[in-house]
Tab-separated table of C-alpha atoms in Angstrom:
chain	number	residue	atom	x	y	z
A	252	UNK	CA	17.934	-3.643	-1.359
A	253	UNK	CA	15.529	-1.994	-2.259
A	254	UNK	CA	14.094	2.208	-1.512
A	255	UNK	CA	10.354	2.134	-0.728
A	256	UNK	CA	8.744	4.629	-0.293
A	257	UNK	CA	5.901	3.052	2.374
A	258	UNK	CA	2.680	5.552	2.218
A	259	UNK	CA	0.231	5.704	4.876
A	260	UNK	CA	-3.196	4.570	5.200
A	261	UNK	CA	-6.240	7.011	5.265
A	262	UNK	CA	-5.993	6.799	9.371
A	263	UNK	CA	-2.466	9.426	8.893
A	264	UNK	CA	0.910	8.062	10.086
A	265	UNK	CA	0.556	5.436	12.900
A	266	UNK	CA	2.611	3.345	14.440
A	267	UNK	CA	1.429	0.234	12.276
A	268	UNK	CA	3.014	2.076	9.543
A	269	UNK	CA	6.441	2.900	12.167
A	270	UNK	CA	6.543	-1.138	12.564
A	271	UNK	CA	6.024	-2.210	8.912
A	272	UNK	CA	9.088	0.424	8.151
A	273	UNK	CA	10.745	-1.266	11.228
A	274	UNK	CA	9.960	-4.536	10.209
A	275	UNK	CA	12.549	-3.621	6.109
A	276	UNK	CA	14.910	-1.901	7.815
A	277	UNK	CA	15.605	-4.073	9.454
A	278	UNK	CA	16.495	-7.140	6.517
A	279	UNK	CA	18.429	-3.823	5.454
A	280	UNK	CA	15.612	-1.650	3.177
A	281	UNK	CA	15.921	1.973	3.170
A	282	UNK	CA	12.561	2.704	3.699
A	283	UNK	CA	10.628	6.791	3.710
A	284	UNK	CA	7.608	6.865	5.465
A	285	UNK	CA	5.977	10.146	4.651
A	286	UNK	CA	3.345	11.845	6.224
A	287	UNK	CA	0.679	13.254	4.201
A	288	UNK	CA	-1.232	14.095	6.765
A	289	UNK	CA	1.053	16.459	8.379
A	290	UNK	CA	0.990	15.421	11.613
A	291	UNK	CA	-2.374	14.354	11.921
A	292	UNK	CA	-3.671	10.749	12.367
A	293	UNK	CA	-6.262	8.627	14.011
A	294	UNK	CA	-7.724	5.157	14.846
A	295	UNK	CA	-11.112	5.524	13.119
A	296	UNK	CA	-12.128	4.912	10.434
A	297	UNK	CA	-14.411	7.831	9.953
A	298	UNK	CA	-12.392	10.119	11.208
A	299	UNK	CA	-9.580	8.802	8.891
A	300	UNK	CA	-12.670	9.580	6.625
A	301	UNK	CA	-12.536	12.920	7.390
A	302	UNK	CA	-9.873	14.407	7.557
A	303	UNK	CA	-9.060	12.883	4.188
A	304	UNK	CA	-11.612	14.933	2.678
A	305	UNK	CA	-10.508	17.184	4.204
A	306	UNK	CA	-7.029	17.420	2.656
A	307	UNK	CA	-8.967	16.596	-0.281
A	308	UNK	CA	-6.649	13.829	-3.402
A	309	UNK	CA	-5.135	16.120	-4.909
A	310	UNK	CA	-3.410	17.899	-2.285
A	311	UNK	CA	-2.538	14.191	-0.970
A	312	UNK	CA	-0.954	12.845	-4.181
A	313	UNK	CA	0.556	16.962	-4.799
A	314	UNK	CA	2.040	16.036	-1.027
A	315	UNK	CA	3.125	12.453	-2.368
A	316	UNK	CA	4.749	13.185	-5.447
A	317	UNK	CA	6.875	15.669	-3.229
A	318	UNK	CA	7.512	13.024	-1.284
A	319	UNK	CA	9.023	10.900	-4.485
A	320	UNK	CA	10.546	13.468	-6.466
A	321	UNK	CA	13.831	13.577	-5.422
A	322	UNK	CA	13.844	9.120	-4.141
A	323	UNK	CA	16.171	6.593	-7.545
A	324	UNK	CA	13.576	5.614	-10.301
A	325	UNK	CA	13.321	2.359	-8.621
A	326	UNK	CA	12.166	2.780	-6.091
A	327	UNK	CA	9.698	0.140	-4.885
A	328	UNK	CA	6.025	2.638	-4.829
A	329	UNK	CA	3.840	0.879	-1.226
A	330	UNK	CA	0.964	1.515	0.690
A	331	UNK	CA	-1.207	1.058	3.658
A	332	UNK	CA	-4.898	1.015	2.222
A	333	UNK	CA	-5.134	4.270	0.798
A	334	UNK	CA	-1.316	4.372	0.568
A	335	UNK	CA	-2.117	1.885	-1.873
A	336	UNK	CA	-4.202	4.188	-3.872
A	337	UNK	CA	-0.942	7.007	-3.697
A	338	UNK	CA	1.122	3.968	-4.945
A	339	UNK	CA	-0.742	3.268	-7.844
A	340	UNK	CA	-1.774	6.358	-8.391
A	341	UNK	CA	1.996	7.738	-8.979
A	342	UNK	CA	3.363	3.661	-10.740
A	343	UNK	CA	0.727	5.725	-14.041
A	344	UNK	CA	3.624	7.995	-13.745
A	345	UNK	CA	6.625	6.126	-12.676
A	346	UNK	CA	7.761	3.979	-15.312
A	347	UNK	CA	10.860	2.195	-13.931
A	348	UNK	CA	9.538	1.591	-10.576
A	349	UNK	CA	11.186	-1.573	-8.598
A	350	UNK	CA	7.871	-3.520	-7.935
A	351	UNK	CA	5.267	-2.218	-6.265
A	352	UNK	CA	3.759	-3.683	-2.583
A	353	UNK	CA	0.071	-3.019	-1.278
A	354	UNK	CA	-0.757	-4.266	1.791
A	355	UNK	CA	-5.250	-4.064	2.423
A	356	UNK	CA	-6.349	-3.322	-0.549
A	357	UNK	CA	-6.431	-2.515	-4.353
A	358	UNK	CA	-4.647	0.413	-6.063
A	359	UNK	CA	-5.347	2.240	-9.916
A	360	UNK	CA	-2.507	0.147	-12.184
A	361	UNK	CA	-0.538	1.791	-14.656
A	362	UNK	CA	-1.777	0.413	-18.177
A	363	UNK	CA	1.450	0.978	-19.701
A	364	UNK	CA	3.205	-1.243	-17.015
A	365	UNK	CA	6.898	-1.934	-17.512
A	366	UNK	CA	6.245	-5.533	-18.570
A	367	UNK	CA	7.694	-7.663	-16.330
A	368	UNK	CA	7.126	-5.354	-12.528
A	369	UNK	CA	6.939	-6.912	-9.892
A	370	UNK	CA	3.266	-6.426	-8.338
A	371	UNK	CA	2.355	-7.794	-4.943
A	372	UNK	CA	-1.068	-7.168	-3.373
A	373	UNK	CA	-2.736	-8.731	0.503
A	374	UNK	CA	-6.307	-7.978	1.328
A	375	UNK	CA	-8.270	-9.707	4.048
A	376	UNK	CA	-11.242	-11.736	2.591
A	377	UNK	CA	-14.103	-10.629	2.576
A	378	UNK	CA	-13.223	-6.613	3.372
A	379	UNK	CA	-15.662	-4.421	4.298
A	380	UNK	CA	-14.218	-1.803	2.916
A	381	UNK	CA	-14.475	-3.762	-1.170
A	382	UNK	CA	-16.821	-5.668	-2.773
A	383	UNK	CA	-15.788	-9.298	-3.858
A	384	UNK	CA	-17.119	-8.965	-7.252
A	385	UNK	CA	-14.942	-5.795	-7.255
A	386	UNK	CA	-11.684	-7.922	-5.714
A	387	UNK	CA	-12.312	-10.600	-8.184
A	388	UNK	CA	-12.118	-8.079	-11.147
A	389	UNK	CA	-9.322	-5.770	-9.850
A	390	UNK	CA	-7.171	-8.841	-9.717
A	391	UNK	CA	-8.714	-10.552	-13.367
A	392	UNK	CA	-7.054	-7.240	-14.732
A	393	UNK	CA	-3.990	-7.077	-12.910
A	394	UNK	CA	-3.364	-11.360	-14.203
A	395	UNK	CA	-4.096	-9.612	-17.843
A	396	UNK	CA	-1.207	-6.905	-17.681
A	397	UNK	CA	2.553	-7.830	-18.551
A	398	UNK	CA	3.495	-7.562	-14.665
A	399	UNK	CA	4.876	-10.215	-11.612
A	400	UNK	CA	1.611	-10.074	-10.078
A	401	UNK	CA	0.737	-11.969	-7.216
A	402	UNK	CA	-2.559	-11.487	-4.356
A	403	UNK	CA	-2.561	-13.206	-1.561
A	404	UNK	CA	-6.647	-12.886	0.151
A	405	UNK	CA	-6.126	-13.490	4.193
A	406	UNK	CA	-9.888	-15.198	5.386
A	407	UNK	CA	-11.228	-13.637	8.352
A	408	UNK	CA	-9.038	-11.458	8.566
A	409	UNK	CA	-9.618	-7.692	9.278
A	410	UNK	CA	-9.109	-4.642	6.693
A	411	UNK	CA	-5.997	-3.454	8.622
A	412	UNK	CA	-4.985	-6.280	9.869
A	413	UNK	CA	-0.980	-5.690	11.056
A	414	UNK	CA	-2.440	-3.140	12.077
A	415	UNK	CA	-1.754	-4.178	16.284
A	416	UNK	CA	-3.846	-1.824	17.928
A	417	UNK	CA	-7.236	-1.993	16.108
A	418	UNK	CA	-9.702	-4.766	16.147
A	419	UNK	CA	-8.373	-5.821	12.853
A	420	UNK	CA	-5.573	-7.282	13.786
A	421	UNK	CA	-4.965	-10.729	13.143
A	422	UNK	CA	-1.902	-11.919	14.240
A	423	UNK	CA	-0.608	-14.835	11.567
A	424	UNK	CA	-2.811	-13.613	8.767
A	425	UNK	CA	0.096	-10.302	9.982
A	426	UNK	CA	3.023	-12.237	9.937
A	427	UNK	CA	2.840	-13.827	6.809
A	428	UNK	CA	2.121	-11.086	5.461
A	429	UNK	CA	5.052	-9.512	6.292
A	430	UNK	CA	7.021	-12.533	5.888
A	431	UNK	CA	5.971	-12.645	1.708
A	432	UNK	CA	6.627	-8.406	1.677
A	433	UNK	CA	10.779	-9.642	2.863
A	434	UNK	CA	10.349	-12.495	-0.324
A	435	UNK	CA	9.649	-9.806	-2.353
A	436	UNK	CA	11.007	-7.244	-1.175
A	437	UNK	CA	14.252	-9.797	-1.566
A	438	UNK	CA	13.512	-10.570	-5.389
A	439	UNK	CA	14.187	-6.883	-6.594
């Protein structure tokens, strides 16, 4: 089974990440969920952006690096929305990453990834935070890399469709995304 680090969304470490982690643990995976906001969390995107900006990208990345420092090199880097961006930044530094799992948005791509690195992404279609043209270009860029890339779009789902507490929630899309996530992890 896989070692997984799951970085939270811009809303902070919330029950939604705990539920995802629990589902992965039930399948036998070891999951770590660092709290990059030191206990701050919200249900609103505007407040989430304010919290993010108050901490800053450099500090968030420093905290993320600290969280994975003792983890195996073959850890799966996973993230929810903003957390996917954190996972993508760490992937650039951790060439031996076992896989990259992105829930609810794209992330920076490693310029020289380990060939065959499995990468899976799950995104709403359309997504209110990323233009369709940007997503199409990002998918094309990822497909050009020597990685094992899968992208799944969920038509009509809200941005953070796996969070049952938000208006974005889409139960069918969430279940399908988590089933696909478990299949992805089982192959590692």
